[in-house]
Amino acid sequence: MTSAPSDAPRRPVLLTVDDDPGVSRAIARDLRRQYGEDYRVVRAESGSEALEALRELASRGESVAVLLADQRMPGMSGVEFLEQAMDLFPRARRVLLTAYADTDAAITAINTVDLDHYLLKPWSPPEELLYPVVEELLATWRASGDAPVDIIRVIGHRWSARSHEVREFLARNGVPYQWIGADDPDGARLLEACGAAATDVPVVLTPGGEPMVSPSVTELADRVGLPTNPATDFYDVVIVGGGPAGLGAAVYAASEGLRTVIVERQATGGQAGQSSRIENYLGFPDGVSGAALTDRARRQAVRFGAEIVTTREVVGLEVVGARRGVRFADGSCLQAHCLVLATGVQYRLLGADGVEQFVGNGVYYGAALTEAADCSGEVVYVVGGANSAGQAAVYLSRFAARVVLVVRAESLVSSMSHYLIEQIAGIDTIEVRTRTAVSGAGGDGHLERVTLRNLDSGELTESPASHLFVFIGAQPLTEWMDGVLSRDERGFVLAGADLMHEGRRPDGWEPKRDPWPLETSVPGIFAAGDVRSTSVKRVASAVGEGALAVTLVHQYLERL
């Protein structure tokens, strides 16, 4: 542990704890450089060492302004350290250091230790990623006295589909919140204070204490500061969909000076943003969570000047002369010179008896990482044989007593990456059942059991289950393009060479050239990522297509 001499002035302390000596020295160095004149920086390399330092500081009557703790430390995690540190210095602001954005860990920490912020490592440059965070926390510490830092609180029932929807929306948009059960004493007290009944959940309490009873996602987005309306009605390029392809297009378009807006129905990231760990993406040898990758891409696009508009559903396309537009559900229209359609895909419905009545209260399409902590000690089922299902099974095995991966095929080899198959084989609590399908689900108010069918023998087996996560292939959301764009028999958008028929251009094609790659049957409208017919369903491919789409947008604009 490093500290100042005993005769040094009693300046408030900034304490850091990280078991990596290099990281520990680096953050202490950066903090001293910026705050050394007014604060004393103390560093430790284990939770126990840091607690000893805090006890010594408390015995001398000194004050601690900020605690920064690494989450993944042997012996004592960052959350465990901060929980104990609260007893010694309850006023100190608390920061969790994480290697990657881990929404679940951050939300757990918020509930456990009233976390103020989680900080990604590395934080280079500190002028952009470290100092603004610390400045805000120091200002709060100086001004608030013993008052806690207000955050959004969500009061609801574990098995409430609407409560799940609100939690998932906040988590996927990177909005920290505190979850409080409506049946808990604190939850009951808060519901009574705001005049709501237990049947009114979810109830969202804003930082100012104003209650929102069962808010829509649009109302919620407005209240937490997520933009829901574009700044103007005309852009160089409108990007529909905020997954990897849409974010990739936004970064390149905005960085090259194009007036750019992303229109997203729920949250940026798409299916990739829900992935617990992506390990085959170039440049991340240790893997990266979908939330972390999405957050970096979103911040990068915004830094270059792209707008991101959330909770807006596009219901139609408009082509008037040289203008291309999208029509929203409320009847308004947003126009541009060019459109990039990056709407991705959604998981197909399971179709088994009784499943749909439990969607949001035991059955989830996609990862639903907000539910992972509730799987502790439970038996959960994951349906699907591709990478997304495998990643979910690996992640859920950290919480659940047992994870059953249900696969229709004879093996995982044809649909899942080799590295993921090897991981699953090495986890004792994951069971893979091949040639098996879910044929039914049951329960009283929430999922309690599933019925499995052996596809070879037809034998049915009923088993207890608290959670069922479904990843069974993809279908595009392209019905709103009907009558304007050409699509294949499955609904994916045809583009580029896929539009050509025996060397002939598509009917109604006006330019005296063949369609460019990614260009749809309407010139100036491009399709990128999973929504495009014959695309490679990989994150890296989607990002690349988003970048290529912007190159084609430039070519198109030059010809206007």
XYZ file of C-alpha atoms in Angstrom:
560
model
C 0.000 0.000 0.000
C 1.259 3.496 -0.841
C 0.371 6.540 1.272
C 1.680 9.946 2.177
C 3.977 10.611 5.183
C 2.213 10.919 8.537
C 2.879 14.652 8.716
C 1.184 15.353 5.369
C -1.904 17.590 5.390
C -5.113 15.706 5.931
C -6.445 15.971 2.418
C -9.439 13.795 1.457
C -8.421 10.386 0.129
C -8.994 8.754 -3.245
C -8.477 5.023 -2.718
C -7.907 2.508 -5.523
C -7.652 -1.264 -5.271
C -6.616 -3.574 -8.119
C -4.765 -6.880 -7.897
C -2.830 -6.130 -11.113
C 0.211 -4.074 -9.973
C 0.546 -2.408 -13.360
C -3.083 -1.292 -13.416
C -2.882 -0.235 -9.761
C 0.146 1.965 -10.414
C -1.374 3.379 -13.614
C -4.635 4.568 -12.064
C -2.828 5.979 -9.021
C -0.463 7.841 -11.343
C -3.315 9.305 -13.402
C -5.234 10.353 -10.287
C -2.215 12.012 -8.695
C -1.460 13.890 -11.894
C -4.908 15.451 -11.923
C -5.889 15.638 -8.228
C -2.639 15.369 -6.279
C -2.735 18.951 -5.031
C -6.147 18.621 -3.349
C -6.493 14.895 -2.630
C -4.294 12.104 -1.336
C -4.189 8.974 -3.458
C -3.905 5.650 -1.626
C -3.603 2.413 -3.567
C -3.880 -1.238 -2.573
C -3.491 -4.510 -4.437
C -6.109 -6.588 -2.636
C -9.451 -6.067 -0.974
C -8.127 -7.027 2.452
C -5.217 -4.602 2.127
C -7.591 -1.834 1.092
C -9.914 -2.512 4.051
C -6.941 -2.353 6.421
C -6.045 1.025 4.927
C -9.606 2.268 5.375
C -9.699 1.167 9.024
C -6.474 3.071 9.634
C -7.861 6.166 7.932
C -11.079 5.907 9.949
C -9.142 5.586 13.213
C -7.300 8.828 12.381
C -10.536 10.638 11.567
C -9.646 11.174 7.909
C -12.161 11.403 5.077
C -12.421 9.282 1.939
C -14.010 10.874 -1.106
C -13.911 8.155 -3.783
C -13.337 4.384 -3.792
C -12.315 2.711 -7.072
C -12.285 -1.104 -6.915
C -11.537 -3.743 -9.537
C -14.367 -6.273 -9.785
C -12.356 -9.387 -10.659
C -9.925 -9.769 -7.744
C -9.028 -13.119 -6.170
C -10.226 -13.615 -2.617
C -12.565 -10.626 -2.567
C -14.428 -9.143 -5.521
C -14.821 -5.424 -6.013
C -18.484 -5.561 -4.998
C -17.617 -7.456 -1.816
C -14.938 -4.879 -0.956
C -17.234 -1.919 -1.593
C -19.970 -3.519 0.519
C -17.621 -3.724 3.507
C -16.128 -0.299 2.800
C -19.602 1.255 3.081
C -19.619 0.469 6.810
C -16.424 2.496 7.268
C -17.045 5.396 4.878
C -20.727 5.512 3.842
C -20.308 8.945 2.206
C -17.523 7.845 -0.156
C -18.517 7.641 -3.810
C -18.122 4.134 -5.230
C -16.731 3.109 -8.632
C -16.402 -0.438 -9.978
C -13.545 -1.087 -12.409
C -14.405 -3.657 -15.089
C -12.405 -5.026 -17.994
C -15.510 -4.855 -20.174
C -18.986 -3.375 -19.796
C -20.869 -5.945 -17.723
C -24.401 -4.659 -17.326
C -25.412 -7.496 -15.043
C -22.442 -6.961 -12.698
C -23.065 -3.217 -12.653
C -26.764 -3.612 -11.827
C -25.934 -6.160 -9.131
C -23.463 -3.668 -7.662
C -26.029 -0.871 -7.769
C -28.410 -2.966 -5.682
C -25.705 -4.224 -3.321
C -23.455 -1.224 -2.721
C -25.368 1.735 -4.209
C -22.759 1.949 -6.978
C -22.207 5.404 -8.461
C -20.402 4.431 -11.652
C -18.676 1.568 -13.417
C -15.509 2.374 -15.335
C -14.104 0.418 -18.268
C -10.458 -0.578 -18.293
C -8.350 0.728 -19.941
C -9.467 4.344 -19.414
C -7.131 5.887 -21.979
C -7.130 8.770 -22.543
C -7.922 9.672 -18.913
C -8.921 13.192 -19.958
C -11.962 11.694 -21.700
C -12.740 8.484 -19.825
C -11.477 8.867 -16.237
C -11.334 12.485 -15.145
C -14.916 13.476 -16.120
C -16.248 10.570 -14.021
C -14.100 11.414 -11.006
C -14.901 15.145 -11.295
C -18.631 14.440 -11.148
C -18.253 12.117 -8.169
C -16.079 14.575 -6.278
C -18.605 17.323 -6.902
C -21.349 15.053 -5.551
C -19.254 14.105 -2.527
C -18.501 17.734 -1.710
C -22.068 18.947 -2.164
C -24.369 16.183 -0.977
C -23.211 15.525 2.537
C -24.766 12.279 3.729
C -27.483 12.307 1.067
C -27.346 9.276 -1.251
C -26.930 9.668 -4.995
C -30.343 9.344 -6.650
C -30.802 6.733 -9.356
C -33.761 5.254 -11.187
C -35.626 2.649 -9.159
C -37.846 -0.016 -10.686
C -40.451 -1.670 -8.440
C -42.028 -4.806 -9.816
C -42.663 -8.523 -9.598
C -40.135 -11.136 -10.657
C -42.666 -12.900 -12.862
C -44.141 -9.784 -14.479
C -43.689 -9.517 -18.257
C -44.021 -5.719 -18.135
C -41.469 -5.496 -15.326
C -39.099 -7.582 -17.428
C -39.693 -5.311 -20.432
C -38.785 -2.182 -18.440
C -35.693 -3.765 -16.890
C -34.503 -5.083 -20.241
C -35.050 -1.714 -21.942
C -33.050 0.165 -19.311
C -30.263 -2.409 -19.249
C -29.873 -2.591 -23.026
C -29.758 1.196 -23.252
C -27.062 1.355 -20.581
C -29.261 3.149 -18.030
C -28.344 1.999 -14.476
C -31.270 1.254 -12.208
C -32.088 -0.337 -8.877
C -34.493 -3.275 -8.895
C -36.805 -3.557 -5.888
C -39.300 -6.383 -5.498
C -42.872 -5.221 -4.947
C -43.218 -7.845 -2.201
C -40.128 -6.631 -0.357
C -40.657 -4.240 2.584
C -38.885 -1.405 0.729
C -40.947 -2.055 -2.384
C -44.226 -2.075 -0.477
C -43.261 1.132 1.320
C -42.363 2.914 -1.926
C -45.561 1.783 -3.643
C -47.624 3.111 -0.733
C -45.702 6.399 -0.758
C -46.476 7.026 -4.423
C -50.097 5.885 -4.157
C -49.656 2.788 -6.308
C -50.878 -0.751 -5.719
C -48.920 -3.947 -6.143
C -51.019 -4.653 -9.237
C -49.815 -1.408 -10.853
C -46.262 -2.652 -11.383
C -43.892 -1.898 -12.786
C -43.552 1.475 -11.119
C -40.500 3.496 -12.094
C -39.250 6.184 -9.714
C -37.192 8.864 -11.452
C -34.121 10.374 -9.728
C -36.388 13.208 -8.597
C -38.790 10.748 -6.978
C -41.617 11.144 -9.517
C -43.445 7.833 -10.089
C -44.227 6.434 -13.525
C -46.843 3.675 -13.376
C -46.322 0.951 -15.994
C -44.736 3.388 -18.480
C -44.356 2.638 -22.160
C -40.791 2.404 -23.450
C -41.270 5.730 -25.248
C -42.353 7.462 -22.024
C -39.449 5.834 -20.232
C -36.959 6.895 -22.913
C -38.157 10.512 -22.732
C -37.847 10.568 -18.954
C -34.324 9.104 -18.796
C -33.005 11.387 -21.524
C -32.868 9.056 -24.536
C -33.680 11.004 -27.745
C -36.963 9.902 -29.299
C -37.314 12.593 -31.981
C -34.863 13.537 -34.739
C -33.407 17.040 -34.665
C -34.552 17.792 -38.225
C -36.668 16.202 -40.939
C -34.010 15.737 -43.647
C -30.590 14.046 -43.585
C -27.958 12.844 -45.978
C -28.506 9.312 -44.763
C -31.079 7.697 -42.489
C -30.029 4.344 -41.013
C -32.843 2.077 -39.886
C -31.597 -0.264 -37.158
C -28.872 0.160 -34.555
C -27.188 -3.246 -34.626
C -23.580 -3.811 -35.728
C -24.363 -2.977 -39.366
C -26.267 0.199 -38.478
C -23.653 1.368 -35.977
C -20.866 0.605 -38.443
C -22.630 2.668 -41.111
C -23.218 5.522 -38.631
C -19.572 5.701 -37.568
C -18.307 5.913 -41.146
C -21.069 8.202 -42.408
C -20.813 10.704 -39.559
C -16.994 10.648 -39.526
C -17.031 11.543 -43.221
C -19.263 14.553 -42.714
C -22.652 13.166 -43.706
C -25.704 14.294 -41.737
C -26.574 10.966 -40.156
C -29.325 9.591 -37.952
C -29.985 6.063 -36.670
C -33.612 5.114 -36.063
C -33.839 2.279 -33.534
C -36.984 0.558 -32.300
C -35.672 -0.459 -28.873
C -31.935 -0.293 -28.153
C -28.699 -0.200 -30.085
C -26.787 -3.436 -30.460
C -29.406 -5.733 -31.942
C -28.957 -9.428 -31.197
C -25.190 -8.930 -30.877
C -25.766 -6.394 -28.101
C -27.490 -9.087 -26.033
C -24.597 -11.525 -26.303
C -22.857 -12.263 -23.011
C -19.500 -12.822 -24.709
C -18.259 -12.548 -28.316
C -14.917 -14.288 -28.583
C -14.247 -14.429 -32.328
C -14.399 -10.710 -33.130
C -11.164 -9.289 -34.504
C -9.117 -7.273 -32.009
C -10.560 -8.755 -28.797
C -8.412 -11.794 -27.974
C -10.019 -12.205 -24.554
C -13.537 -11.724 -25.904
C -15.908 -8.829 -25.404
C -19.489 -8.658 -24.217
C -22.088 -7.542 -26.713
C -23.003 -4.670 -24.380
C -19.396 -3.448 -24.305
C -18.982 -3.626 -28.072
C -22.294 -1.863 -28.600
C -21.515 0.860 -26.076
C -18.165 1.617 -27.687
C -19.688 1.757 -31.158
C -22.569 3.943 -30.004
C -20.264 6.421 -28.259
C -18.007 6.461 -31.298
C -20.900 7.255 -33.642
C -22.221 10.012 -31.371
C -18.735 11.515 -31.003
C -18.574 11.904 -34.780
C -21.955 13.655 -34.798
C -24.465 10.907 -35.588
C -27.889 11.155 -33.952
C -29.530 8.095 -32.407
C -33.305 8.134 -32.073
C -34.861 5.354 -29.986
C -38.329 3.821 -29.560
C -39.422 4.829 -33.063
C -41.025 2.105 -35.165
C -40.736 2.415 -38.928
C -43.869 1.188 -40.715
C -43.255 2.166 -44.329
C -40.948 3.480 -47.051
C -41.558 6.535 -49.218
C -39.816 7.257 -52.513
C -40.578 10.674 -54.010
C -38.243 11.791 -56.797
C -34.705 11.888 -55.430
C -35.883 11.709 -51.830
C -36.070 8.489 -49.821
C -38.047 8.453 -46.620
C -39.244 6.310 -43.734
C -42.715 6.620 -42.247
C -43.282 6.197 -38.524
C -46.234 4.625 -36.754
C -47.512 8.077 -35.734
C -47.746 9.116 -39.399
C -44.709 11.406 -39.441
C -41.980 10.949 -42.020
C -38.199 11.334 -42.001
C -36.492 11.943 -45.343
C -32.967 11.718 -46.705
C -30.920 11.448 -49.866
C -30.165 7.797 -49.017
C -31.371 5.057 -46.692
C -29.373 2.219 -45.152
C -31.619 -0.613 -43.978
C -29.912 -2.502 -41.155
C -32.921 -3.883 -39.311
C -31.348 -7.270 -38.652
C -33.510 -10.227 -37.701
C -35.495 -11.548 -34.759
C -35.625 -15.051 -33.314
C -38.404 -17.261 -34.634
C -41.244 -18.128 -32.287
C -40.969 -21.532 -30.665
C -44.510 -22.598 -31.448
C -44.770 -25.217 -28.688
C -47.962 -25.625 -26.666
C -48.304 -23.141 -23.808
C -45.027 -21.316 -24.455
C -46.390 -17.943 -25.549
C -48.349 -17.360 -22.331
C -45.060 -17.325 -20.399
C -43.127 -14.879 -22.597
C -41.559 -12.376 -20.205
C -42.285 -14.479 -17.118
C -40.090 -17.504 -17.659
C -39.768 -17.697 -21.450
C -37.402 -15.268 -23.181
C -36.434 -14.823 -26.815
C -32.754 -13.989 -26.789
C -30.279 -13.743 -23.956
C -32.326 -11.607 -21.486
C -29.221 -11.080 -19.368
C -31.212 -9.145 -16.777
C -32.745 -12.481 -15.745
C -29.436 -14.294 -15.239
C -29.109 -13.515 -11.527
C -32.605 -14.924 -10.925
C -31.434 -18.258 -12.353
C -29.254 -18.908 -9.309
C -29.661 -22.500 -8.189
C -32.288 -23.214 -10.865
C -32.498 -25.595 -13.830
C -32.786 -23.561 -17.030
C -33.217 -24.556 -20.659
C -31.651 -22.983 -23.746
C -33.132 -23.879 -27.144
C -30.930 -23.632 -30.232
C -27.698 -24.913 -31.717
C -25.955 -21.807 -33.055
C -23.400 -19.488 -31.441
C -25.952 -17.261 -29.731
C -27.441 -20.247 -27.896
C -24.010 -21.556 -26.970
C -22.868 -18.184 -25.626
C -26.033 -17.929 -23.536
C -25.563 -21.440 -22.134
C -21.974 -20.678 -21.103
C -22.991 -17.415 -19.439
C -26.013 -18.855 -17.637
C -23.895 -21.720 -16.276
C -22.260 -19.147 -13.989
C -25.585 -18.772 -12.168
C -27.826 -21.784 -12.726
C -27.437 -25.160 -11.036
C -27.828 -26.809 -14.437
C -28.238 -25.592 -18.015
C -29.846 -27.904 -20.574
C -29.061 -27.032 -24.195
C -31.829 -28.403 -26.424
C -30.734 -29.035 -30.028
C -32.723 -30.507 -32.901
C -29.639 -31.586 -34.875
C -27.505 -34.658 -34.237
C -24.623 -32.502 -32.998
C -23.449 -28.903 -32.624
C -20.703 -29.223 -35.222
C -22.637 -27.941 -38.225
C -24.018 -24.796 -36.559
C -21.691 -23.704 -33.740
C -18.098 -22.455 -33.716
C -15.493 -24.981 -32.610
C -14.172 -22.821 -29.755
C -17.667 -22.614 -28.261
C -18.270 -26.355 -28.554
C -15.025 -26.917 -26.656
C -16.074 -24.486 -23.920
C -19.435 -26.178 -23.464
C -17.786 -29.600 -23.286
C -15.599 -28.351 -20.449
C -18.480 -27.128 -18.250
C -19.928 -29.914 -16.133
C -23.195 -28.096 -15.414
C -24.159 -27.829 -19.103
C -26.031 -30.787 -20.582
C -26.480 -31.001 -24.361
C -29.538 -32.895 -25.568
C -29.417 -33.492 -29.308
C -32.301 -34.644 -31.515
C -34.631 -33.040 -28.977
C -37.297 -30.337 -29.165
C -39.511 -28.485 -26.697
C -43.102 -29.545 -27.269
C -44.829 -27.796 -24.381
C -44.590 -25.604 -21.304
C -46.664 -25.198 -18.164
C -46.898 -23.417 -14.844
C -49.085 -21.370 -12.533
C -48.545 -17.714 -13.485
C -44.981 -18.335 -14.623
C -42.939 -21.095 -16.221
C -42.500 -24.121 -13.943
C -42.000 -27.042 -16.335
C -41.199 -27.947 -19.912
C -42.028 -31.009 -21.990
C -39.276 -32.338 -24.232
C -39.763 -34.659 -27.202
C -37.120 -37.020 -28.546
C -37.232 -36.506 -32.329
C -36.182 -40.101 -33.067
C -38.353 -42.077 -30.656
C -41.145 -39.560 -30.078
C -40.826 -40.090 -26.317
C -42.076 -37.189 -24.162
C -40.360 -36.146 -20.939
C -41.643 -33.488 -18.522
C -39.023 -31.683 -16.431
C -39.061 -28.786 -13.931
C -37.756 -25.510 -15.367
C -37.786 -21.905 -14.187
C -36.397 -20.272 -17.337
C -36.470 -21.072 -21.046
C -34.280 -19.040 -23.427
C -35.039 -19.424 -27.148
C -32.536 -19.024 -30.015
C -34.051 -20.941 -32.940
C -33.034 -19.180 -36.094
C -33.868 -15.824 -37.504
C -36.579 -14.113 -39.497
C -36.405 -10.581 -40.907
C -38.813 -7.816 -39.944
C -39.426 -6.544 -43.447
C -43.206 -6.606 -43.941
C -43.219 -2.801 -43.827
C -41.076 -2.769 -47.001
C -43.735 -4.685 -48.953
C -44.606 -3.164 -52.313
C -41.456 -1.028 -52.439
C -38.438 -3.351 -52.240
C -37.811 -6.802 -53.692
C -37.416 -9.565 -51.112
C -36.759 -13.288 -51.279
C -39.250 -15.978 -50.293
C -38.178 -15.744 -46.624
C -38.543 -11.963 -46.502
C -34.855 -11.013 -46.676
C -34.042 -7.982 -48.824
C -32.555 -8.656 -52.254
C -29.611 -6.442 -53.164
C -26.766 -6.206 -55.668
C -26.199 -9.263 -57.828
C -29.154 -11.038 -56.174
C -31.463 -8.651 -58.053
C -30.164 -9.659 -61.477
C -32.076 -12.230 -63.524
C -29.980 -13.905 -66.210
C -27.988 -10.735 -66.634
C -31.073 -8.495 -66.789
C -31.654 -5.639 -64.403
C -34.719 -5.761 -62.149
C -38.048 -4.510 -63.460
C -38.492 -0.785 -62.918
C -34.763 -0.155 -62.524
C -34.069 3.318 -63.970
C -30.291 3.968 -63.768
C -28.205 2.969 -66.783
C -26.041 0.725 -64.619
C -26.370 -2.500 -62.705
C -27.306 -2.310 -59.019
C -24.272 -1.824 -56.825
C -23.437 -4.318 -54.081
C -25.871 -3.837 -51.156
C -28.140 -1.630 -53.315
C -31.773 -2.703 -53.248
C -34.338 -2.600 -56.048
C -34.723 1.141 -55.354
C -31.577 3.141 -56.191
C -30.187 4.958 -53.166
C -31.600 2.474 -50.654
C -29.022 0.001 -49.361
C -29.338 -3.128 -47.197
C -26.576 -4.101 -44.769
C -26.135 -6.931 -42.306
C -28.453 -9.801 -41.482
C -31.514 -8.315 -43.199
C -29.865 -8.733 -46.603
C -30.469 -11.955 -48.490
C -27.361 -14.212 -48.688
C -25.487 -12.153 -46.066
C -23.009 -13.842 -43.722
C -24.571 -13.873 -40.265
C -21.531 -12.649 -38.312
C -20.896 -9.442 -36.361
C -17.705 -8.631 -38.282
C -19.465 -9.102 -41.618
C -22.326 -6.820 -40.556
C -19.921 -4.059 -39.476
C -18.082 -4.380 -42.783
C -21.298 -4.139 -44.782
C -22.277 -1.031 -42.841
C -18.977 0.592 -43.802
C -19.338 -0.512 -47.443
C -22.855 0.899 -47.574
C -21.483 4.356 -46.728
C -18.947 4.102 -49.561
C -21.834 3.390 -51.916
C -23.834 6.264 -50.429
C -20.993 8.607 -51.380
C -20.996 7.222 -54.916
C -24.726 7.703 -55.161
C -24.615 11.282 -53.837
C -21.920 12.190 -56.357
C -24.333 11.268 -59.168
C -27.284 13.295 -57.902
